[in-house]
Amino acid sequence: MNPKKEAFRRAFIASVPILCSYLFLGMAYGILMQEAGFGWAASLLTSAVVYTGAFQFVLITFLSSGASILTIAVTALLLNSRHMFYGLSFIEKFRSYGAWKWFLIYGMPDESYSLLCSYVPREGVEEKWVHIFSTGLIWIYWIAFSVLGGLVGQLITFDTTGIDFALTALFIVILLDQIKSTGMKLPTLIGGVSSVLCIIILGRDNFLLPSLAVTVLVLLILRNKLEGGAENEH
């Protein structure tokens, strides 16, 4: 079999669970965008360019409330800061992928990172192309279902309160999967403690940014220890 075709087959099989989750999560995002007054074209643009599920849901609120550019930028930076740690895990490998490294760096949300971490090398399969195809497929899934949700949202007349819980549910599953695959519980503990303390001190309406900032700072301080722990696990 052609090596690239086999790599695509492997990538598609591995990405099927994410396809199923994006069917609901992406559509939920598109529907919420439609309810906020943004059509399917806006969903397509943000999903293709912003491409970060968690922040895209938050961005709906920001855009609807007229939040300042500074607030949006700082929230985006802190909320997506975990991707810095994702990138550190693959920086050396991506350097050998030529120009494709830019796409792989851009296309690494939580789900793509999970696939990259769980990849098992197989004889006769080019790892590079498995990574490229899986990243591309996940990106396409997210865009397609976001657009579909926007189109479906035009037809919905019933109350959709609670639909945004799809994001919370997905993150819980991803978190549990990452803990299981890496065995590292410290980052989760740091994030959890930081969130609880900031909620107690600042309240539910003001805890997010400070909590993210504290979590990122602590993780940066403990970066060497965390990287060493990850290497020992593998």
CSV table of C-alpha atoms in Angstrom, one decimal:
chain,number,residue,atom,x,y,z
A,1,MET,CA,0.0,0.0,0.0
A,2,ASN,CA,1.1,3.6,-0.7
A,3,PRO,CA,2.8,4.9,2.5
A,4,LYS,CA,0.8,8.1,2.4
A,5,LYS,CA,-2.5,6.3,1.9
A,6,GLU,CA,-1.7,4.1,4.9
A,7,ALA,CA,-0.8,7.1,6.9
A,8,PHE,CA,-4.1,8.7,6.0
A,9,ARG,CA,-6.0,5.6,6.9
A,10,ARG,CA,-4.3,5.4,10.3
A,11,ALA,CA,-4.9,9.1,10.9
A,12,PHE,CA,-8.5,8.9,10.0
A,13,ILE,CA,-9.1,5.8,12.2
A,14,ALA,CA,-7.4,7.6,15.2
A,15,SER,CA,-9.5,10.8,14.6
A,16,VAL,CA,-12.9,9.1,14.5
A,17,PRO,CA,-13.6,9.6,18.2
A,18,ILE,CA,-12.8,13.3,17.8
A,19,LEU,CA,-15.0,13.5,14.7
A,20,CYS,CA,-17.9,12.2,16.8
A,21,SER,CA,-17.3,14.7,19.6
A,22,TYR,CA,-16.9,17.6,17.2
A,23,LEU,CA,-20.3,16.6,15.7
A,24,PHE,CA,-21.9,17.9,18.9
A,25,LEU,CA,-19.3,20.4,20.1
A,26,GLY,CA,-18.8,22.1,16.7
A,27,MET,CA,-22.6,22.2,16.1
A,28,ALA,CA,-23.1,23.7,19.6
A,29,TYR,CA,-20.7,26.4,18.8
A,30,GLY,CA,-22.3,27.2,15.5
A,31,ILE,CA,-25.8,27.3,17.1
A,32,LEU,CA,-24.6,29.6,19.8
A,33,MET,CA,-22.9,31.9,17.3
A,34,GLN,CA,-26.2,32.0,15.3
A,35,GLU,CA,-28.2,32.8,18.5
A,36,ALA,CA,-25.7,35.6,19.2
A,37,GLY,CA,-26.4,37.2,15.8
A,38,PHE,CA,-23.5,35.8,13.9
A,39,GLY,CA,-24.2,33.7,10.8
A,40,TRP,CA,-22.5,30.5,9.5
A,41,ALA,CA,-19.9,32.5,7.7
A,42,ALA,CA,-18.6,34.0,11.0
A,43,SER,CA,-18.5,30.5,12.4
A,44,LEU,CA,-16.4,29.4,9.4
A,45,LEU,CA,-14.0,32.3,9.7
A,46,THR,CA,-13.4,32.0,13.5
A,47,SER,CA,-13.1,28.2,13.4
A,48,ALA,CA,-10.6,28.4,10.5
A,49,VAL,CA,-8.5,31.2,11.9
A,50,VAL,CA,-9.0,31.4,15.7
A,51,TYR,CA,-9.3,27.6,15.9
A,52,THR,CA,-9.4,27.1,19.7
A,53,GLY,CA,-12.7,25.7,20.9
A,54,ALA,CA,-12.6,27.0,24.5
A,55,PHE,CA,-11.8,30.5,23.6
A,56,GLN,CA,-14.2,30.6,20.7
A,57,PHE,CA,-17.1,29.9,23.1
A,58,VAL,CA,-15.8,32.7,25.4
A,59,LEU,CA,-15.4,34.9,22.3
A,60,ILE,CA,-19.1,34.7,21.7
A,61,THR,CA,-19.8,36.5,25.0
A,62,PHE,CA,-17.0,39.0,24.4
A,63,LEU,CA,-18.3,39.9,20.9
A,64,SER,CA,-21.9,40.1,22.2
A,65,SER,CA,-21.0,42.3,25.1
A,66,GLY,CA,-18.6,44.6,23.3
A,67,ALA,CA,-15.6,43.7,25.4
A,68,SER,CA,-12.4,45.7,24.7
A,69,ILE,CA,-9.7,44.3,22.4
A,70,LEU,CA,-7.3,44.3,25.4
A,71,THR,CA,-9.6,42.1,27.4
A,72,ILE,CA,-10.0,39.7,24.5
A,73,ALA,CA,-6.3,39.6,23.8
A,74,VAL,CA,-5.3,38.9,27.4
A,75,THR,CA,-8.0,36.3,27.9
A,76,ALA,CA,-6.9,34.6,24.6
A,77,LEU,CA,-3.3,34.6,25.7
A,78,LEU,CA,-3.9,33.1,29.2
A,79,LEU,CA,-6.6,30.7,28.2
A,80,ASN,CA,-4.5,29.2,25.4
A,81,SER,CA,-1.2,29.4,27.2
A,82,ARG,CA,-1.2,25.6,27.7
A,83,HIS,CA,-0.3,25.3,24.1
A,84,MET,CA,3.2,26.6,24.9
A,85,PHE,CA,3.7,23.4,26.8
A,86,TYR,CA,2.2,21.3,24.0
A,87,GLY,CA,4.6,22.8,21.6
A,88,LEU,CA,7.6,22.1,23.8
A,89,SER,CA,6.9,18.4,23.6
A,90,PHE,CA,7.2,18.3,19.8
A,91,ILE,CA,9.5,21.2,18.9
A,92,GLU,CA,12.4,18.9,17.9
A,93,LYS,CA,10.2,16.5,16.0
A,94,PHE,CA,8.5,19.2,14.0
A,95,ARG,CA,11.8,20.8,13.0
A,96,SER,CA,12.3,17.7,10.8
A,97,TYR,CA,9.0,18.1,9.0
A,98,GLY,CA,10.1,21.1,6.9
A,99,ALA,CA,7.4,23.7,6.1
A,100,TRP,CA,4.7,21.5,7.5
A,101,LYS,CA,5.9,22.4,11.0
A,102,TRP,CA,4.0,25.7,10.8
A,103,PHE,CA,0.7,24.0,10.1
A,104,LEU,CA,1.3,21.4,12.8
A,105,ILE,CA,2.2,24.2,15.3
A,106,TYR,CA,-1.0,26.1,14.3
A,107,GLY,CA,-3.2,23.1,14.3
A,108,MET,CA,-2.5,21.8,17.8
A,109,PRO,CA,-5.6,22.1,19.9
A,110,ASP,CA,-6.1,19.7,22.9
A,111,GLU,CA,-7.5,17.0,20.7
A,112,SER,CA,-4.7,17.1,18.2
A,113,TYR,CA,-2.1,17.1,21.0
A,114,SER,CA,-3.8,14.0,22.5
A,115,LEU,CA,-3.5,12.1,19.2
A,116,LEU,CA,0.2,13.2,18.8
A,117,CYS,CA,1.0,12.0,22.3
A,118,SER,CA,-0.8,8.7,21.9
A,119,TYR,CA,0.7,7.8,18.5
A,120,VAL,CA,2.4,4.4,18.3
A,121,PRO,CA,5.0,4.0,15.6
A,122,ARG,CA,4.2,1.2,13.1
A,123,GLU,CA,6.4,-0.4,10.5
A,124,GLY,CA,5.7,0.8,7.0
A,125,VAL,CA,3.8,4.0,8.2
A,126,GLU,CA,5.4,7.4,7.9
A,127,GLU,CA,4.9,9.1,11.3
A,128,LYS,CA,5.2,12.6,9.7
A,129,TRP,CA,2.2,12.1,7.4
A,130,VAL,CA,0.1,10.5,10.2
A,131,HIS,CA,0.6,13.7,12.2
A,132,ILE,CA,-0.1,16.0,9.2
A,133,PHE,CA,-3.2,14.1,8.1
A,134,SER,CA,-4.6,13.8,11.7
A,135,THR,CA,-4.0,17.5,12.3
A,136,GLY,CA,-5.7,18.4,9.0
A,137,LEU,CA,-8.7,16.1,9.5
A,138,ILE,CA,-9.4,17.5,13.0
A,139,TRP,CA,-9.2,21.1,11.7
A,140,ILE,CA,-11.6,20.2,8.9
A,141,TYR,CA,-14.0,18.5,11.3
A,142,TRP,CA,-14.2,21.5,13.5
A,143,ILE,CA,-14.8,24.0,10.7
A,144,ALA,CA,-17.4,21.8,9.0
A,145,PHE,CA,-19.5,21.1,12.1
A,146,SER,CA,-19.2,24.7,13.2
A,147,VAL,CA,-20.7,25.8,9.8
A,148,LEU,CA,-23.3,23.1,10.0
A,149,GLY,CA,-24.3,24.3,13.5
A,150,GLY,CA,-24.7,27.8,12.2
A,151,LEU,CA,-27.0,26.6,9.4
A,152,VAL,CA,-29.0,24.4,11.8
A,153,GLY,CA,-29.2,27.3,14.2
A,154,GLN,CA,-31.2,29.2,11.6
A,155,LEU,CA,-33.9,26.6,11.8
A,156,ILE,CA,-34.1,26.1,15.6
A,157,THR,CA,-37.0,27.7,17.4
A,158,PHE,CA,-36.8,26.1,20.8
A,159,ASP,CA,-34.7,27.2,23.9
A,160,THR,CA,-31.1,26.0,23.6
A,161,THR,CA,-30.0,26.9,27.2
A,162,GLY,CA,-27.3,24.5,28.4
A,163,ILE,CA,-26.1,23.5,25.0
A,164,ASP,CA,-22.7,25.1,25.8
A,165,PHE,CA,-22.1,22.3,28.4
A,166,ALA,CA,-20.9,20.2,25.5
A,167,LEU,CA,-17.5,22.1,25.8
A,168,THR,CA,-17.3,21.3,29.5
A,169,ALA,CA,-18.1,17.7,29.0
A,170,LEU,CA,-15.4,17.3,26.2
A,171,PHE,CA,-12.7,19.0,28.4
A,172,ILE,CA,-13.5,16.6,31.3
A,173,VAL,CA,-13.0,13.6,29.0
A,174,ILE,CA,-9.8,15.1,27.5
A,175,LEU,CA,-8.5,15.8,31.0
A,176,LEU,CA,-9.1,12.3,32.2
A,177,ASP,CA,-7.5,10.9,29.1
A,178,GLN,CA,-4.4,13.0,29.5
A,179,ILE,CA,-4.0,12.0,33.2
A,180,LYS,CA,-4.4,8.4,32.2
A,181,SER,CA,-1.9,8.5,29.3
A,182,THR,CA,0.8,10.7,31.0
A,183,GLY,CA,0.2,9.8,34.6
A,184,MET,CA,0.9,13.4,35.5
A,185,LYS,CA,-1.6,14.8,38.0
A,186,LEU,CA,0.3,17.8,39.2
A,187,PRO,CA,-0.7,20.3,36.4
A,188,THR,CA,-4.4,19.4,37.0
A,189,LEU,CA,-4.0,19.9,40.8
A,190,ILE,CA,-2.3,23.3,40.2
A,191,GLY,CA,-5.1,24.4,37.9
A,192,GLY,CA,-7.8,23.2,40.3
A,193,VAL,CA,-6.3,24.7,43.4
A,194,SER,CA,-5.7,28.0,41.6
A,195,SER,CA,-9.3,28.2,40.4
A,196,VAL,CA,-10.8,27.4,43.7
A,197,LEU,CA,-8.7,30.0,45.6
A,198,CYS,CA,-9.4,32.7,43.0
A,199,ILE,CA,-13.1,32.0,43.2
A,200,ILE,CA,-13.1,32.3,46.9
A,201,ILE,CA,-11.0,35.5,46.9
A,202,LEU,CA,-12.3,37.2,43.8
A,203,GLY,CA,-15.7,35.7,43.1
A,204,ARG,CA,-17.1,33.7,40.2
A,205,ASP,CA,-17.3,36.7,37.9
A,206,ASN,CA,-13.6,37.7,38.3
A,207,PHE,CA,-11.7,34.6,38.9
A,208,LEU,CA,-10.8,33.4,35.4
A,209,LEU,CA,-8.0,35.7,34.3
A,210,PRO,CA,-6.2,35.7,37.7
A,211,SER,CA,-6.6,31.9,38.0
A,212,LEU,CA,-5.1,31.4,34.5
A,213,ALA,CA,-2.3,33.8,35.2
A,214,VAL,CA,-1.4,32.0,38.5
A,215,THR,CA,-1.6,28.6,36.8
A,216,VAL,CA,0.7,29.6,33.9
A,217,LEU,CA,3.2,31.2,36.3
A,218,VAL,CA,3.4,28.1,38.5
A,219,LEU,CA,3.7,25.7,35.5
A,220,LEU,CA,6.5,27.9,34.1
A,221,ILE,CA,8.3,27.7,37.4
A,222,LEU,CA,7.9,24.0,37.5
A,223,ARG,CA,8.5,23.4,33.8
A,224,ASN,CA,11.8,21.5,34.2
A,225,LYS,CA,10.3,19.2,36.8
A,226,LEU,CA,7.2,18.6,34.7
A,227,GLU,CA,9.2,17.9,31.5
A,228,GLY,CA,11.5,15.5,33.4
A,229,GLY,CA,8.4,13.7,34.8
A,230,ALA,CA,7.0,13.4,31.3
A,231,GLU,CA,10.2,11.9,30.0
A,232,ASN,CA,10.4,9.4,32.8
A,233,GLU,CA,6.8,8.3,32.1
A,234,HIS,CA,7.8,7.5,28.5
